Coordinates of C-alpha atoms in Angstrom, one line a residue:
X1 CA 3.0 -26.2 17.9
X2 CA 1.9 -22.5 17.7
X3 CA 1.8 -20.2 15.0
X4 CA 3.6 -16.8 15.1
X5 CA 3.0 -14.4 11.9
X6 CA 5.1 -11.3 12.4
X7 CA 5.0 -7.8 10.6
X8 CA 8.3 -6.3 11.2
X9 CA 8.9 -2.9 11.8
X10 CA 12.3 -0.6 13.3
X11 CA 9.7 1.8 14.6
X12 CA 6.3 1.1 17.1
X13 CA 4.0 3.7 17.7
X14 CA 1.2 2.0 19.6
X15 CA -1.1 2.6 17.3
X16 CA -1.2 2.5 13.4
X17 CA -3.2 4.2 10.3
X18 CA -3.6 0.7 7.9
X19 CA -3.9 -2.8 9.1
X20 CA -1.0 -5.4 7.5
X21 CA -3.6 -7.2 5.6
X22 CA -0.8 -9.9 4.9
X23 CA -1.3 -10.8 8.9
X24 CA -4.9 -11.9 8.8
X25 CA -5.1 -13.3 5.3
X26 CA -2.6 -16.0 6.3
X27 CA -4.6 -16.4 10.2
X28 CA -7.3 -17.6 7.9
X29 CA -4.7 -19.3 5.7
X30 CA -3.7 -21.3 8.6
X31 CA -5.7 -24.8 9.3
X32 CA -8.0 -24.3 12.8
X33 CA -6.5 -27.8 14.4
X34 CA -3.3 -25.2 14.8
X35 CA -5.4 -23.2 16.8
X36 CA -5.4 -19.2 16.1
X37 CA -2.1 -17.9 15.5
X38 CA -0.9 -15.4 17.7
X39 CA -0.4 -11.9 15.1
X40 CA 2.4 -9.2 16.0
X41 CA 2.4 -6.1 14.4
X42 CA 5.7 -4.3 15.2
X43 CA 3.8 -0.6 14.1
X44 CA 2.1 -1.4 16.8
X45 CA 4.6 -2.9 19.6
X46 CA 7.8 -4.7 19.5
X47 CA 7.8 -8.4 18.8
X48 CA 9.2 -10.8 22.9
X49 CA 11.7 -13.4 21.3
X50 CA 10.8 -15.3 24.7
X51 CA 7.3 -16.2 24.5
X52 CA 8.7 -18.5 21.8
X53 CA 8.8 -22.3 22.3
X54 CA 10.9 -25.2 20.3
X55 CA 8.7 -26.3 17.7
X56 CA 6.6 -23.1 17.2
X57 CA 6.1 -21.8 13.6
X58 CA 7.1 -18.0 13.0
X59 CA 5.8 -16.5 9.6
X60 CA 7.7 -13.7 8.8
X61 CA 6.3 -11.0 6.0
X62 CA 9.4 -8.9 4.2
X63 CA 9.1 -6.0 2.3
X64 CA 12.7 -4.7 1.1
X65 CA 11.8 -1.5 3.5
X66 CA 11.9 -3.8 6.7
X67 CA 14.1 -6.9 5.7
X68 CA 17.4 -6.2 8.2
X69 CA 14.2 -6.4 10.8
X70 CA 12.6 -9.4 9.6
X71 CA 15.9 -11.5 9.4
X72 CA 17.1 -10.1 13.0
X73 CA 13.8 -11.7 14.0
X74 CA 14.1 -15.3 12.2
X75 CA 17.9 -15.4 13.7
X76 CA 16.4 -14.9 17.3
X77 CA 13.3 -17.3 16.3
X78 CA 15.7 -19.9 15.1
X79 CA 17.9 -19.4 18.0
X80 CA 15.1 -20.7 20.2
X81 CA 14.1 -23.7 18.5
X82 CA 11.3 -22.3 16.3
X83 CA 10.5 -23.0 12.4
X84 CA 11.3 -19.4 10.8
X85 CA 9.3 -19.3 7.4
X86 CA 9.6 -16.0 4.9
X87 CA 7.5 -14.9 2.9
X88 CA 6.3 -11.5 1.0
X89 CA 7.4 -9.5 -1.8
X90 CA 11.6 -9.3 -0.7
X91 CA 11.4 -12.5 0.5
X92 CA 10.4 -14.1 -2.8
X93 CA 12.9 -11.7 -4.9
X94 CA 15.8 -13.3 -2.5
X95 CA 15.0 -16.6 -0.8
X96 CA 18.9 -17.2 -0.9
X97 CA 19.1 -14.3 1.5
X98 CA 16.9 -15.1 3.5
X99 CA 18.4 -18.2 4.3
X100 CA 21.7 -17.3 4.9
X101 CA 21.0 -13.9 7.0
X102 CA 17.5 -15.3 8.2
X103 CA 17.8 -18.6 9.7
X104 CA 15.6 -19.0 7.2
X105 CA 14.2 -23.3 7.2
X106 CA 11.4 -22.3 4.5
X107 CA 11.1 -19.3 1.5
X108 CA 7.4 -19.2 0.5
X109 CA 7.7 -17.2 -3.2
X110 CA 4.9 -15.4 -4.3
X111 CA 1.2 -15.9 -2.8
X112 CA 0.2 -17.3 0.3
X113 CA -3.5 -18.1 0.4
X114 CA -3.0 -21.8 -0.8
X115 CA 0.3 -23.2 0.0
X116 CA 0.3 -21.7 3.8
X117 CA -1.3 -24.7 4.9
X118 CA 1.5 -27.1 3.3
X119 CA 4.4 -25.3 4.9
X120 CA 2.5 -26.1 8.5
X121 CA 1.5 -29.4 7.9
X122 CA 5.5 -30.1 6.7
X123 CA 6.7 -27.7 9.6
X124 CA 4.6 -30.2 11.8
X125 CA 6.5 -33.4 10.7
X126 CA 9.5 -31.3 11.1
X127 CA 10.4 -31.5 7.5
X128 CA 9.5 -28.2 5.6
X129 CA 10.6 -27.5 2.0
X130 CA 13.8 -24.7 1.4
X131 CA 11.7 -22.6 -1.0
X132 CA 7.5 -23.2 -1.5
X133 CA 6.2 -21.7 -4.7
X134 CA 3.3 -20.3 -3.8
X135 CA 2.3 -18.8 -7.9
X136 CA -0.2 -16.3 -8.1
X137 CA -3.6 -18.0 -7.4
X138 CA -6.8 -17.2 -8.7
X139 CA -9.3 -14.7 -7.3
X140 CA -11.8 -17.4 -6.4
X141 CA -8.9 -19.0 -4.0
X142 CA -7.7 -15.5 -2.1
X143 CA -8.3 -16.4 1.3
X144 CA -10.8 -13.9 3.3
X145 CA -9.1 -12.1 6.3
X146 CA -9.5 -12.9 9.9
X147 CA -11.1 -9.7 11.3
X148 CA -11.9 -11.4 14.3
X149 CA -8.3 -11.8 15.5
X150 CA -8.4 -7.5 15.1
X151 CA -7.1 -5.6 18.3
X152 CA -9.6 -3.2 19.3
X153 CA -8.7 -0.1 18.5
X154 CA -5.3 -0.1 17.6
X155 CA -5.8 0.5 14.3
X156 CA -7.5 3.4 12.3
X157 CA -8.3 2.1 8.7
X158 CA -8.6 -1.5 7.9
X159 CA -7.8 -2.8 4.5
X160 CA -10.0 -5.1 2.1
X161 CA -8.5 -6.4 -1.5
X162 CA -10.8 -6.3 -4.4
X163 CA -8.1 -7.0 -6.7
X164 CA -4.6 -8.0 -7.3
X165 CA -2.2 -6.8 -10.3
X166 CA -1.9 -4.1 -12.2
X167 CA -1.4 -3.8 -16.2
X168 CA 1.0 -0.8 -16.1
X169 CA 4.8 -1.3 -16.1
X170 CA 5.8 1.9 -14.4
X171 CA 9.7 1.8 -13.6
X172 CA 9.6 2.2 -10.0
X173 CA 7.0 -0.2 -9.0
X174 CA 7.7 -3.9 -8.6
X175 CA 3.3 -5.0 -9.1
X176 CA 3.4 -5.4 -12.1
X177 CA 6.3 -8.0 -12.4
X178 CA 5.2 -9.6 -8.7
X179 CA 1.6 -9.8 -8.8
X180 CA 1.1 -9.6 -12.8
X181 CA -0.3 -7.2 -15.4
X182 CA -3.7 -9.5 -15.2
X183 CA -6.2 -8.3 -12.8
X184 CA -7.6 -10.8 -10.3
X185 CA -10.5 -9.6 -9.3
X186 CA -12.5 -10.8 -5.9
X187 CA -16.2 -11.8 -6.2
X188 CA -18.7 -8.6 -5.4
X189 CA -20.0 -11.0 -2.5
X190 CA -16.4 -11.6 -1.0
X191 CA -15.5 -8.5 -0.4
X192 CA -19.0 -7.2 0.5
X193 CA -18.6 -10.0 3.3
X194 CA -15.3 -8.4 4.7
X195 CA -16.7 -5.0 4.6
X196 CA -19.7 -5.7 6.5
X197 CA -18.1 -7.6 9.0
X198 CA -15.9 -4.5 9.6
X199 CA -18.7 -2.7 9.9
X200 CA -20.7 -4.4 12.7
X201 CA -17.2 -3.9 14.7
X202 CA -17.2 -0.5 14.2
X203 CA -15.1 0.5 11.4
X204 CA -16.3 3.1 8.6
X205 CA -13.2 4.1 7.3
X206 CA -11.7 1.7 5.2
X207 CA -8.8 1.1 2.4
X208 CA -9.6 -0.6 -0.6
X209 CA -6.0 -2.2 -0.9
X210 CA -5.7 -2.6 -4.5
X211 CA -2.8 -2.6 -6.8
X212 CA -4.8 -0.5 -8.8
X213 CA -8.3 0.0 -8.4
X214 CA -9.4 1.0 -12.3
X215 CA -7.9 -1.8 -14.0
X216 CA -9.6 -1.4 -17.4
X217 CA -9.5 2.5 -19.0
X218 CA -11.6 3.6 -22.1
X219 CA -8.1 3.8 -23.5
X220 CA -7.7 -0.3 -23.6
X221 CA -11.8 -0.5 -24.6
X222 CA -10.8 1.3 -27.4
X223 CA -7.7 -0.4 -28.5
X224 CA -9.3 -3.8 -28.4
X225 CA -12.4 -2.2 -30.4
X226 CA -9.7 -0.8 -32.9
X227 CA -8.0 -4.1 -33.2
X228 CA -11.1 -5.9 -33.5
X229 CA -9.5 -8.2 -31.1
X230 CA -13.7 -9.5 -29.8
X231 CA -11.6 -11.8 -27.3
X232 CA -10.2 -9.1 -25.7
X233 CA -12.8 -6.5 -25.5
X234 CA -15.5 -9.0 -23.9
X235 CA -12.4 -9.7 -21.3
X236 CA -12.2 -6.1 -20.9
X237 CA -16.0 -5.5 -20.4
X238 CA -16.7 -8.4 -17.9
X239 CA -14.1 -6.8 -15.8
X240 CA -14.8 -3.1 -15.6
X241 CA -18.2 -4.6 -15.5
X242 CA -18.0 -6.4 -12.3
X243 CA -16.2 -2.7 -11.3
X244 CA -19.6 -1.5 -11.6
X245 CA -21.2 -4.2 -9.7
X246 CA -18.9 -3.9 -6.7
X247 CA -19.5 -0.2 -6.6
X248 CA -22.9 -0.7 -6.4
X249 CA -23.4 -3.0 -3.8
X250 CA -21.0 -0.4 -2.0
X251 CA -23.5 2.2 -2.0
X252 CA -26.4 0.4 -0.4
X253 CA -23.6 0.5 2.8
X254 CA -24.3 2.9 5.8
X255 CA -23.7 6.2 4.4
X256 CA -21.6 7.0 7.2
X257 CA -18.6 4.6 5.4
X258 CA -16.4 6.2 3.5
X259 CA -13.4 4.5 1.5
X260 CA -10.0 4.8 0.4
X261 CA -8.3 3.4 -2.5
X262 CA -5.0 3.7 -5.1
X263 CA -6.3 4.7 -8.6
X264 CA -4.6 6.2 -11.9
X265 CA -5.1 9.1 -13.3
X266 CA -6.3 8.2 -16.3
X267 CA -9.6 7.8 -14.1
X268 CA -10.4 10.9 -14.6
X269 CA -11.4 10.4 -18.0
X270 CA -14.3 8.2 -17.2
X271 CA -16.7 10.2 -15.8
X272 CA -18.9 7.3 -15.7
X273 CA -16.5 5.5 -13.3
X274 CA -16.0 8.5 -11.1
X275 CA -19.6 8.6 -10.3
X276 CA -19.9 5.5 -9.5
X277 CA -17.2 6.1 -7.0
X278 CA -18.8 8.6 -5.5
X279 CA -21.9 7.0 -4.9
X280 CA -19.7 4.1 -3.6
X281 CA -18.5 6.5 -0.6
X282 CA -14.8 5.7 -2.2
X283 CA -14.2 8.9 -1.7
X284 CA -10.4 9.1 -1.6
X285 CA -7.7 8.2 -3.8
X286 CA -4.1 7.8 -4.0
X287 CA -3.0 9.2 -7.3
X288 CA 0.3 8.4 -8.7
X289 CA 1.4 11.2 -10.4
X290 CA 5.3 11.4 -9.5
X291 CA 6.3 13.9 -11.6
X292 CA 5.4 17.3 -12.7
X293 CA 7.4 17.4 -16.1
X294 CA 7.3 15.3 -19.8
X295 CA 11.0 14.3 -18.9
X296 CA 10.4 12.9 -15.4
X297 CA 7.7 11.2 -16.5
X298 CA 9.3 9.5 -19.9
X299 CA 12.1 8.1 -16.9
X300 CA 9.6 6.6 -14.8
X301 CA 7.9 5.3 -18.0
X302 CA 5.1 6.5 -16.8
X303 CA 3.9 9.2 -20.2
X304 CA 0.6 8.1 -20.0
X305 CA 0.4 10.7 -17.1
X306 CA -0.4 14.9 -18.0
X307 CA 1.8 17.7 -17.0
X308 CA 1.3 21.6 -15.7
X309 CA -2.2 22.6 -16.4
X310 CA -3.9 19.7 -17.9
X311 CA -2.4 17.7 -15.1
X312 CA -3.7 20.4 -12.5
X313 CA -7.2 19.9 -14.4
X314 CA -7.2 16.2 -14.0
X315 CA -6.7 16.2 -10.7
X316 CA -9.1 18.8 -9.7
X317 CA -11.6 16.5 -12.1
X318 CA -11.8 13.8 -8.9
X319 CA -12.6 16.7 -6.6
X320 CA -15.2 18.4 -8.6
X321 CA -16.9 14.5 -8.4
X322 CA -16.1 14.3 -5.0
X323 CA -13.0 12.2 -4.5
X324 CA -10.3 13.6 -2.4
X325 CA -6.6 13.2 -4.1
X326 CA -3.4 11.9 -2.0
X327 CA -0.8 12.8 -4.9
X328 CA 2.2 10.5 -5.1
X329 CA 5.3 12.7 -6.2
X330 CA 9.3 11.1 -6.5
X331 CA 12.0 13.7 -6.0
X332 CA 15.3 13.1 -7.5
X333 CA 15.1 11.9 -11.0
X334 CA 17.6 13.4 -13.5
X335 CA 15.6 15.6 -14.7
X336 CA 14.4 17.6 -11.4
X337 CA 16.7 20.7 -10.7
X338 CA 16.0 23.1 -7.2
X339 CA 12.9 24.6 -8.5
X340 CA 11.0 21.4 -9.3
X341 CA 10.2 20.5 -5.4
X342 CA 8.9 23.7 -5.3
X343 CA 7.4 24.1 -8.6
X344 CA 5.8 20.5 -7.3
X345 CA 4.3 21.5 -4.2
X346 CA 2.6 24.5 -6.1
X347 CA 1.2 22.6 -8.1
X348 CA -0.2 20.5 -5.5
X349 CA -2.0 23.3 -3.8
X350 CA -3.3 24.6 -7.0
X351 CA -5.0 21.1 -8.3
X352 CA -6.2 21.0 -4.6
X353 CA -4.8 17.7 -3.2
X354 CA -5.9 17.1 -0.1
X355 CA -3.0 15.4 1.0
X356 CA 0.4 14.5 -0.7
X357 CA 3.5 12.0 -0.6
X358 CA 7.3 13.4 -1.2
X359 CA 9.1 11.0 -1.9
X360 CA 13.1 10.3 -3.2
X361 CA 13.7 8.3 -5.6
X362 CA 15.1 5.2 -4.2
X363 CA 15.6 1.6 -6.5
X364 CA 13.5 -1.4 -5.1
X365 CA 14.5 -4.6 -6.3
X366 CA 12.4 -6.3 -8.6
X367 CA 12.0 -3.1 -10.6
X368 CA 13.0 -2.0 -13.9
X369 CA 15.1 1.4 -12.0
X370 CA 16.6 -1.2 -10.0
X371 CA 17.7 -3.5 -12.6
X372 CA 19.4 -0.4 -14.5
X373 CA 21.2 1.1 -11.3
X374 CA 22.7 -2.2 -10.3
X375 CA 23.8 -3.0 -13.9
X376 CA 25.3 0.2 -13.6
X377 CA 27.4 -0.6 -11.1
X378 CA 29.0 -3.0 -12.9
X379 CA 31.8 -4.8 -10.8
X380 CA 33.4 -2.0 -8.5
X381 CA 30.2 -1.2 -6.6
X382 CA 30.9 0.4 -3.4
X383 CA 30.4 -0.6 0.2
X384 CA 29.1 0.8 3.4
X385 CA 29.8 -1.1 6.5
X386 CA 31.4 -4.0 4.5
X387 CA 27.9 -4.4 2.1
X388 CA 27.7 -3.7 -1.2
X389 CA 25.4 -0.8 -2.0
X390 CA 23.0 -2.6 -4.3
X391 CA 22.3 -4.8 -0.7
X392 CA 21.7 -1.2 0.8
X393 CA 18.9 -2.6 2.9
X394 CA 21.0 -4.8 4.8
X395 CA 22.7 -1.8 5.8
X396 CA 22.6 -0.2 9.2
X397 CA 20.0 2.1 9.2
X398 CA 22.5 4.9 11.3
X399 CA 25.3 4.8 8.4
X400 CA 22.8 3.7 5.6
X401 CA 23.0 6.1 2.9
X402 CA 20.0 8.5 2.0
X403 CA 20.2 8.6 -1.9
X404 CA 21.4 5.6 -3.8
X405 CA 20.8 6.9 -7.4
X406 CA 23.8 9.6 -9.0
X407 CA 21.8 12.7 -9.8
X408 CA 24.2 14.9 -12.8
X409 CA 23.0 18.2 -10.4
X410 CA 22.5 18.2 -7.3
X411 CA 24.3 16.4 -4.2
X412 CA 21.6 14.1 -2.0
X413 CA 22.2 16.5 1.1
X414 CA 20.8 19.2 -1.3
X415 CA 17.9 16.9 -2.4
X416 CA 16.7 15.6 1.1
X417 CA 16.7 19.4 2.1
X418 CA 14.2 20.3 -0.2
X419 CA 12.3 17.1 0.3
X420 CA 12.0 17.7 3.6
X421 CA 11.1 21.6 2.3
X422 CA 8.4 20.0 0.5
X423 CA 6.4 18.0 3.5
X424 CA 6.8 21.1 5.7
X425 CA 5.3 23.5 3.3
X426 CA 2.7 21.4 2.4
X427 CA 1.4 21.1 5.4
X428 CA 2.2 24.0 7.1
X429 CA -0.8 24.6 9.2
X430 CA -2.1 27.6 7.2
X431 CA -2.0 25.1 4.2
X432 CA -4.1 22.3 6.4
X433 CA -6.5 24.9 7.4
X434 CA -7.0 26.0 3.7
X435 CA -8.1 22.7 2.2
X436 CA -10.0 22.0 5.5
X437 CA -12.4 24.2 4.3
X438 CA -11.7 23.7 0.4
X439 CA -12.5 19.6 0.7
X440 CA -16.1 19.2 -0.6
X441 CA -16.2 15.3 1.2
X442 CA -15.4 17.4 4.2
X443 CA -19.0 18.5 5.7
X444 CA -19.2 18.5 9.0
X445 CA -16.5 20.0 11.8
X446 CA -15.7 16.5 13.2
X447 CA -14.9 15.6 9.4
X448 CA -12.5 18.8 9.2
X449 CA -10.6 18.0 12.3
X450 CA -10.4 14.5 11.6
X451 CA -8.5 15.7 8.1
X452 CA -6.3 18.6 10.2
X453 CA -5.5 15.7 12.7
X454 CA -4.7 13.1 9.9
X455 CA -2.7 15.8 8.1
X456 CA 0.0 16.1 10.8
X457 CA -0.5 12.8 11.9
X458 CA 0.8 11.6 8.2
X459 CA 3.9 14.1 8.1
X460 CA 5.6 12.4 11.2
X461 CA 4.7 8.9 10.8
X462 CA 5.7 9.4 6.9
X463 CA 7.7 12.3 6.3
X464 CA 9.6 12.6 10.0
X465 CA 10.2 8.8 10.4
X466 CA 11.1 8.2 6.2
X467 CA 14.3 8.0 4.3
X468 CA 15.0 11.3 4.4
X469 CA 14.4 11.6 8.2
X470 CA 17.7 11.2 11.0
X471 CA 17.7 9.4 14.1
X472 CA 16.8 12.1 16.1
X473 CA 13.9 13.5 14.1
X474 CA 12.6 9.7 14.0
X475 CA 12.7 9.8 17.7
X476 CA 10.8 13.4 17.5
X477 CA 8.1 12.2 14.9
X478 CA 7.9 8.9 17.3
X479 CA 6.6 10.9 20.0
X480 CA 4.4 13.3 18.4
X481 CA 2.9 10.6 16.3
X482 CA 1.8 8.8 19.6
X483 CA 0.3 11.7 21.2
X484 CA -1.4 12.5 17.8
X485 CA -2.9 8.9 17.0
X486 CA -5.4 8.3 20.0
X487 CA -7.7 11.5 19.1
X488 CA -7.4 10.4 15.7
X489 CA -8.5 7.6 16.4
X490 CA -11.4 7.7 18.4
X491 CA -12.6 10.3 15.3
X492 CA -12.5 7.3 13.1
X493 CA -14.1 4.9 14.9
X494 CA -18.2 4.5 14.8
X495 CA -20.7 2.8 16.8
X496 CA -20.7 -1.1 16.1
X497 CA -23.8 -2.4 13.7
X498 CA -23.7 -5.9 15.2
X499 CA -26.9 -6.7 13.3
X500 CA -26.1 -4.9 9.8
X501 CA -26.9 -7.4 6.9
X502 CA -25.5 -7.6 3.8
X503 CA -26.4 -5.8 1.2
X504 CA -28.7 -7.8 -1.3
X505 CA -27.1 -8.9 -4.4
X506 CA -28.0 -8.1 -7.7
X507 CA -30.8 -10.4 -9.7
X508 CA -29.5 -12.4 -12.1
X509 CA -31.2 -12.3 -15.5
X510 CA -31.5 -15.4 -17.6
X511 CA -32.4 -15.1 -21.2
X512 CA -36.1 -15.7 -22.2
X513 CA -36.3 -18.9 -24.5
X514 CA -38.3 -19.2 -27.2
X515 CA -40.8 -22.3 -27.7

């Protein structure tokens, strides 16, 4: 019996920017009597239905984004006599569906690390569960990843997870209901461990892949001091504590690694924490800030963001410690008109970004602006191809719509045309060249074409190949994005430090007792 874990994808480009992490968490999920398991990446190249045997396993991650992939690819798994197991964030939201589209035999809901090994062990006596709640399992049981099952070079920026969770409720997202408002934070030494081993194979870029990597703000230290809630502010401490720890051990790392992670902007009120960033080398940061105006952000519940120039000063408060932004912007809430996707990218190039995601406003289940939309609907909810619009991922993606949300202004032609507006402005080549030179982490000429490489890089794997992208400008952005991603790729890539130890950890003081 072998084991197959699959990452599906509509489009391959050979080579990819971020590893699946989901892919070699389970691989070391996955007992060693099975053997390795044999990882696809369909970013990378298209999944072979016939290398399949009866009585092989095939893991199958779903996000809603690639769900009418992953179920075409249990149907042919099943077809051939495999077990097809689901799993991931869509797959736990709608274990029904993926066992009546999917071939589905098994449903894993919610986290992996622990019950992975039950699912193969009842696979093996050909008796697995429907639906395997999987819970969300402590920090001390996440399960380290499999670097050593990495193809070389195929990928430019690997990803480590420091913690799970994120205590915002932001309409949009589906985290905070999925993974929890509770941090779980990994032991300093565990991720250390991954990072180093990364390291010694060659890798100095890499993503912190973290629901949110500031957890605790001076905001919550305050309201717990306030409250005089002493349970709660100790809680508080020991985690932004163990922050610090982490970013410590970070800097003692080659200096030539520099890391990525998603942060919000309410960061940029702790100084402190920034610093400690930068001497980490996290020296990037995706930045949710979505939209540009009080009302966008009251939709999104997301008020706890700034607008015009005190957001512009926030943002340009990472850069002035060093940390590069990647801005997170949603077009099409109810409140944008024609001159907020430009009014947006302005302000982009004014708070000095250096790079930035457009993106439409689209309902994911599991989310607050999906509940609403579907309730909305209420029984007469159209179709498209015989599905119901609320299913629109199970849509075609030729005839799928573009815009699912009813915006009171503007049609969605005339909002993917300025989205689309948007991505091409901001990076316009006399825009890349400008914050090339603008960057402070950029300081050497391989670093600034790395970034102008990157830069168009990201607009077609993102921009030219997203929702608001045709068929033909997929297959446009396809082809440009493989040319583009082996130079980029060789600028990431460092010379291995087989022999690099790990860092030393920090001495633990125990308290002097008195005779």
């Amino acid at each position: 019996m072998r084991i197959f874990l699959v990452n599906p994808s509509d489009i391959s480009f050979g080579i990819a920017i971020i590893t699946p992490r989901w892919l070699y968490v389970l691989a070391a999920a996955t007992p060693a009597r099975f053997g390795d398991p044999v990882l696809i990446d369909e970013t990378l190249s298209p999944f072979d239905p016939d290398s399949l045997e009866p009585g092989d396993v095939v893991g199958i991650g779903m996000y809603t984004c690639n769900a009418l992939r992953g179920m075409e690819i249990g149907r042919m798994a099943r077809e051939r006599g495999a077990w097809v197991v689901y799993g991931g964030v869509h797959a736990s939201l709608y274990p029904d569906e993926a066992r009546q589209l999917g071939a589905a035999h098994a449903v894993v809901k919610g986290d992996g690390d622990v019950i992975w090994a039950q699912v193969l062990a009842d696979c093996e006596r050909g008796k697995p569960l429907p639906v395997y709640e999987g819970g969300r399992v402590g920090a001390d049981q996440f399960k380290q990843a499999r670097w050593d099952l990495l193809p070389p070079k195929r990928y430019m920026w690997p990803t480590v997870q420091t913690v799970r969770g994120c205590p915002k409720h932001c309409s949009f997202c589906s985290v905070w209901r999925t993974d929890g408002q509770q941090p779980r934070q990994r032991t300093v030494d565990a991720v250390i461990s991954e990072i180093v081993q990364l390291r010694r194979m060659g890798y100095k870029l890499i993503v912190l892949a973290d629901d949110n990597f500031y957890p605790v703000t001076l905001t919550d230290l305050a309201q717990a001091e306030r409250q005089n809630n002493l349970g709660r502010l100790s809680e508080l401490q020991s985690l932004r504590e163990e922050r610090f720890a982490l970013m410590r051990r970070l800097a003692q790392l080659p200096q030539d690694m520099v890391f990525f992670t998603q942060i919000t902007m309410e960061a940029a009120e702790d100084p402190g924490f920034l610093e400690a960033m930068r001497k980490a080398h996290i020296l990037g940061v995706l930045v949710g800030v979505e939209s540009i105006t009080e009302e966008g952000l009251k939709t999104i519940y997301k008020d706890f963001n700034l607008t015009g120039e005190n957001l512009i000063a926030r943002l340009r408060t990472f850069r002035e410690h060093g940390i590069g932004v990647c801005g997170s912007f949603i077009f099409g809430l109810t409140s944008d008109t024609p001159e907020t996707f430009r009014a947006t990218v302005e302000l982009a190039k004014k708070a000095d970004v250096g790079f930035a995601n457009f993106i439409t406003m689209t309902p994911f289940p599991g989310t607050v602006d999906f509940q609403k939309w579907e309730m909305e609907q209420g029984d007469r909810v159209p179709e498209v191809g015989g599905v119901p619009l609320t299913r629109y991922w199970l849509i075609p993606a030729h005839i799928r719509p573009k815009i699912y949300i009813h915006h009171p202004t503007m049609d969605p032609a005339e909002i993917l045309v300025h989205t689309r507006a948007a991505w091409n402005d901001f990076y316009s080549l006399a825009s890349i060249r400008r914050r090339m030179y603008s960057l402070k982490c950029l300081k050497s000429w391989k670093s600034r074409l790395a970034f102008a490489m990157t830069s168009k890089l990201y607009l077609q794997m993102y921009a030219k190949t997203g929702i608001a992208a045709d068929s033909a400008r997929r297959s446009r952005a396809n082809r440009w994005a493989r040319w583009l991603a082996k130079p980029c790729l060789e600028l990431f890539q460092a010379k291995p430090m087989p022999d690099l130890e790990l860092p030393r950890a920090e001495p633990v003081l125990l308290p002097i007792l008195a005779d």
